[in-house]
Structures are given as structure tokens and as C-alpha cells.
Amino acid sequence: MRLQEIMSTEVITIGPDETASVAWSRMARAGIRHLVVTDGTRLLGVLSERDLGGRQGGAVRKGRTVRDLMSPQVTSARPATTLRQAANLMRGRLIGALPVLEDGRVVGIVTATDVLEELGRGSSRPTVRATRQSIRLPPASARRAAASRARSAKRSPRATR
């Protein structure tokens, strides 16, 4: 599966000079945890709910701009990036969202939640379902007697008439 199949194409962006409080309000209204920071069409960073201090982060946001709090070193992906590659990028870099770029332009975003939902559905690879089955064995004494008979039969050839 490729990111182009699961990415959100309605990317909510914000400018670097907006206030952190405006960013928090925008996230809350949209019910999201990441904003893509752009200057026109150019990707500048990602701003997360954590960067803004979360629900109790009023003091973190006060008097600050998006530029002050955003993560400017952005890891991004392409639409053709596989789900597995995206998961490994996010895990390796400890990030919760990947902007998806095509020709240097933001065309989507994929979050850790998106990746986990797809992996949870099993779309990344087929799975084998195991079943448990019970079988009844004869008592140990009967198994030993059968094994002893089998060994005896191998050792002493039968006489033929």
C-alpha cells in the first residue's frame, strides 16, 4: 500500500508568523494534532499539539509565534512511499506526522494514526489465522506398549511358511 492511498489531501496549513494561540485554535476546531507550516507553497515545518504544550500549554503559547515553536527539520515522504517505509520513518525519527510532497509541493499528510489504522486492518500484508485444535491421546501406558510392540516388530523378523 502506498501513501497516496491513505493520505489526507485536505492539509490544514498555517503561516510561520501566526500566533501559537491561533495555531492551537485551528487544531482544536479541526480536531487534529499537527499543522503543516508553509510560506505559500513551500514547506517550512510541522507544528504539533505537543510543540504547543498540549491542553495545559497556555503559558507555552503566550506571546509566541508558530515559527518559535515549530519543528523546522521536516521529514517528508512522496505519494509512492510504501506504508512500511512511512512507518519506519516515523518510528526511527520519533515523529507523528509525515507531510507528503510532490514536486516540492505539499499534497497530503499521513499521521501515525493513519498508519496504525491501515496496519490494524491488515492491508500491508496478508496474515495467517491460527486455530487451536484438541486431540485425545491414549494413556501414557498404552503409548509405551504400542511403541514397545513397534520396536519388537522391527527387531525380530517373522518366519514365513
XYZ file of C-alpha atoms in Angstrom:
161
model
C 0.000 0.000 0.000
C 1.231 3.488 -0.909
C 0.734 6.750 0.966
C -1.274 8.186 -1.926
C -3.969 5.653 -0.979
C -4.279 6.706 2.672
C -3.020 10.290 2.959
C -5.321 13.149 3.871
C -5.331 15.538 0.936
C -7.085 18.359 2.784
C -3.968 19.556 4.569
C -4.529 22.270 7.135
C -1.660 24.721 6.970
C -0.561 27.761 8.895
C 1.929 30.541 8.261
C 5.079 30.874 10.377
C 4.143 34.326 11.674
C 0.730 33.344 13.060
C 0.474 33.274 16.834
C 0.735 29.994 18.690
C -2.738 30.653 20.112
C -4.207 30.891 16.605
C -2.483 27.600 15.755
C -3.949 25.943 18.857
C -7.439 27.190 17.983
C -7.100 25.942 14.412
C -6.071 22.485 15.635
C -8.913 22.352 18.140
C -11.524 23.383 15.550
C -10.288 20.822 13.032
C -9.762 18.053 15.605
C -6.167 17.452 14.515
C -2.787 17.244 16.237
C -0.446 18.543 13.501
C -0.346 21.627 11.310
C 1.860 21.933 8.258
C 3.734 25.240 8.305
C 4.083 26.787 4.856
C 5.169 30.012 3.247
C 2.919 29.976 0.218
C 3.563 26.551 -1.279
C 6.955 25.977 0.369
C 7.104 23.609 3.352
C 8.806 25.227 6.353
C 7.967 22.928 9.234
C 5.436 20.963 11.212
C 3.753 22.155 14.380
C 2.381 19.529 16.737
C -0.004 19.668 19.638
C 2.978 18.750 21.812
C 5.013 21.691 20.435
C 2.190 23.944 21.633
C 2.254 22.499 25.142
C -0.953 20.492 24.875
C -4.158 21.424 26.664
C -2.317 22.961 29.600
C 0.127 24.861 27.389
C -1.302 28.359 27.609
C 1.951 29.624 29.119
C 3.970 27.970 26.336
C 1.825 29.632 23.653
C 1.612 33.094 25.207
C 3.364 35.695 23.056
C 4.936 33.075 20.767
C 4.646 32.547 17.031
C 4.396 29.349 15.053
C 7.975 29.883 13.880
C 9.134 29.926 17.527
C 7.637 26.521 18.293
C 7.538 24.549 15.035
C 9.915 21.743 14.111
C 11.844 23.098 11.112
C 13.697 19.870 10.266
C 10.860 18.143 8.474
C 10.904 14.548 7.382
C 8.594 14.176 4.413
C 7.546 11.429 2.036
C 6.336 11.020 -1.530
C 2.923 9.698 -2.583
C 4.591 6.485 -3.805
C 6.231 5.816 -0.415
C 5.035 2.494 0.995
C 3.161 2.186 4.239
C 6.039 0.155 5.689
C 8.601 2.815 4.704
C 6.440 5.515 6.281
C 6.051 3.510 9.491
C 9.812 3.002 9.689
C 10.488 6.707 9.080
C 8.049 7.740 11.780
C 9.351 5.187 14.255
C 13.008 5.953 13.522
C 12.619 9.727 13.742
C 10.060 9.676 16.578
C 7.562 11.784 14.659
C 3.793 11.626 14.485
C 3.155 13.019 11.006
C 4.685 12.996 7.533
C 3.872 15.733 5.048
C 3.580 14.199 1.583
C 5.332 16.200 -1.151
C 5.142 16.013 -4.916
C 7.384 18.280 -6.968
C 8.212 20.201 -3.775
C 4.535 20.949 -3.106
C 2.539 19.644 -0.121
C -0.146 17.298 -1.488
C -1.083 15.423 1.665
C -0.265 14.367 5.190
C -0.093 10.965 6.863
C -0.176 10.596 10.629
C 0.864 7.756 12.894
C -2.841 7.152 13.490
C -3.400 6.704 9.737
C -0.544 4.201 9.540
C -1.734 2.236 12.575
C -5.305 2.097 11.270
C -4.115 0.604 7.991
C -1.765 -1.859 9.644
C -4.550 -2.834 12.035
C -6.760 -3.681 9.076
C -4.011 -5.915 7.719
C -3.734 -4.106 4.398
C 0.047 -4.118 4.499
C 0.407 -7.864 4.208
C -1.730 -10.975 4.396
C -1.922 -12.684 7.753
C -2.366 -16.314 8.661
C -5.035 -17.118 11.177
C -4.123 -19.913 13.569
C -6.717 -22.179 15.107
C -6.379 -24.364 18.153
C -7.433 -27.978 17.931
C -7.510 -30.536 20.729
C -6.729 -34.188 20.162
C -7.187 -37.004 22.636
C -4.168 -39.238 23.187
C -4.328 -42.697 24.705
C -2.952 -43.006 28.236
C 0.831 -42.987 28.567
C 0.916 -46.726 29.383
C -0.879 -47.564 26.125
C 1.512 -45.339 24.131
C 4.538 -47.038 25.719
C 3.135 -50.502 24.979
C 2.470 -49.554 21.334
C 5.993 -48.156 20.974
C 7.453 -51.327 22.511
C 5.477 -53.533 20.085
C 6.690 -51.421 17.155
C 10.327 -51.776 18.251
C 9.963 -55.543 18.747
C 8.438 -55.964 15.321
C 11.421 -54.232 13.716
C 13.970 -56.391 15.571
C 12.557 -59.879 15.079
C 11.686 -60.805 11.527
C 8.688 -63.075 11.172
C 9.118 -66.543 9.817
C 7.269 -67.186 6.628
C 5.804 -70.550 5.636
